[in-house]
């Protein structure tokens, strides 16, 4: 499944990171894609897709509650998320990661939200 908010090239990079992680490599990749709700405060920085189940992504998740965390999310679940006005999740076309996911996570924990 390719989520409507993910480009094929991004999917391939996410899968490559997922394969490296599954093989036991100690990786800390930069996020590949930033997703957000345009009418709510939720943000996701995704860095990997599970190579055995590409419908599962790994990344930094911030639901706007002041407690961002690293974890897994089903892409099908993301596709169904809507904000307060009913708008779907969007891909931030202008996002250019400049540090590894762990650095975004550290800053997010300190600030209580993803800063990207």
C-alpha angles and dihedrals in degrees: 000000000000109000114228089243096056128080118221091245090053090050090053092050091048090050092048090053090047092051091050091050092046090053089058098255113155098237133166102182127186112255112271100203137017117209126186144171108245092206100039137038100258121125134175128193106195122199106165146026120209105251091212093048110021089186088076120076132189125213150102112310126196117179092183094258097113095257112093114183143179114247152114127289133184111239089217088059092050091049089060097048116114130181129226093288094043096256117149126235116282133205114239101236091190097053112121111177114220102178140032122278092255090061092051088048093051092050092045092052091049093047098035091237142055113274110196 
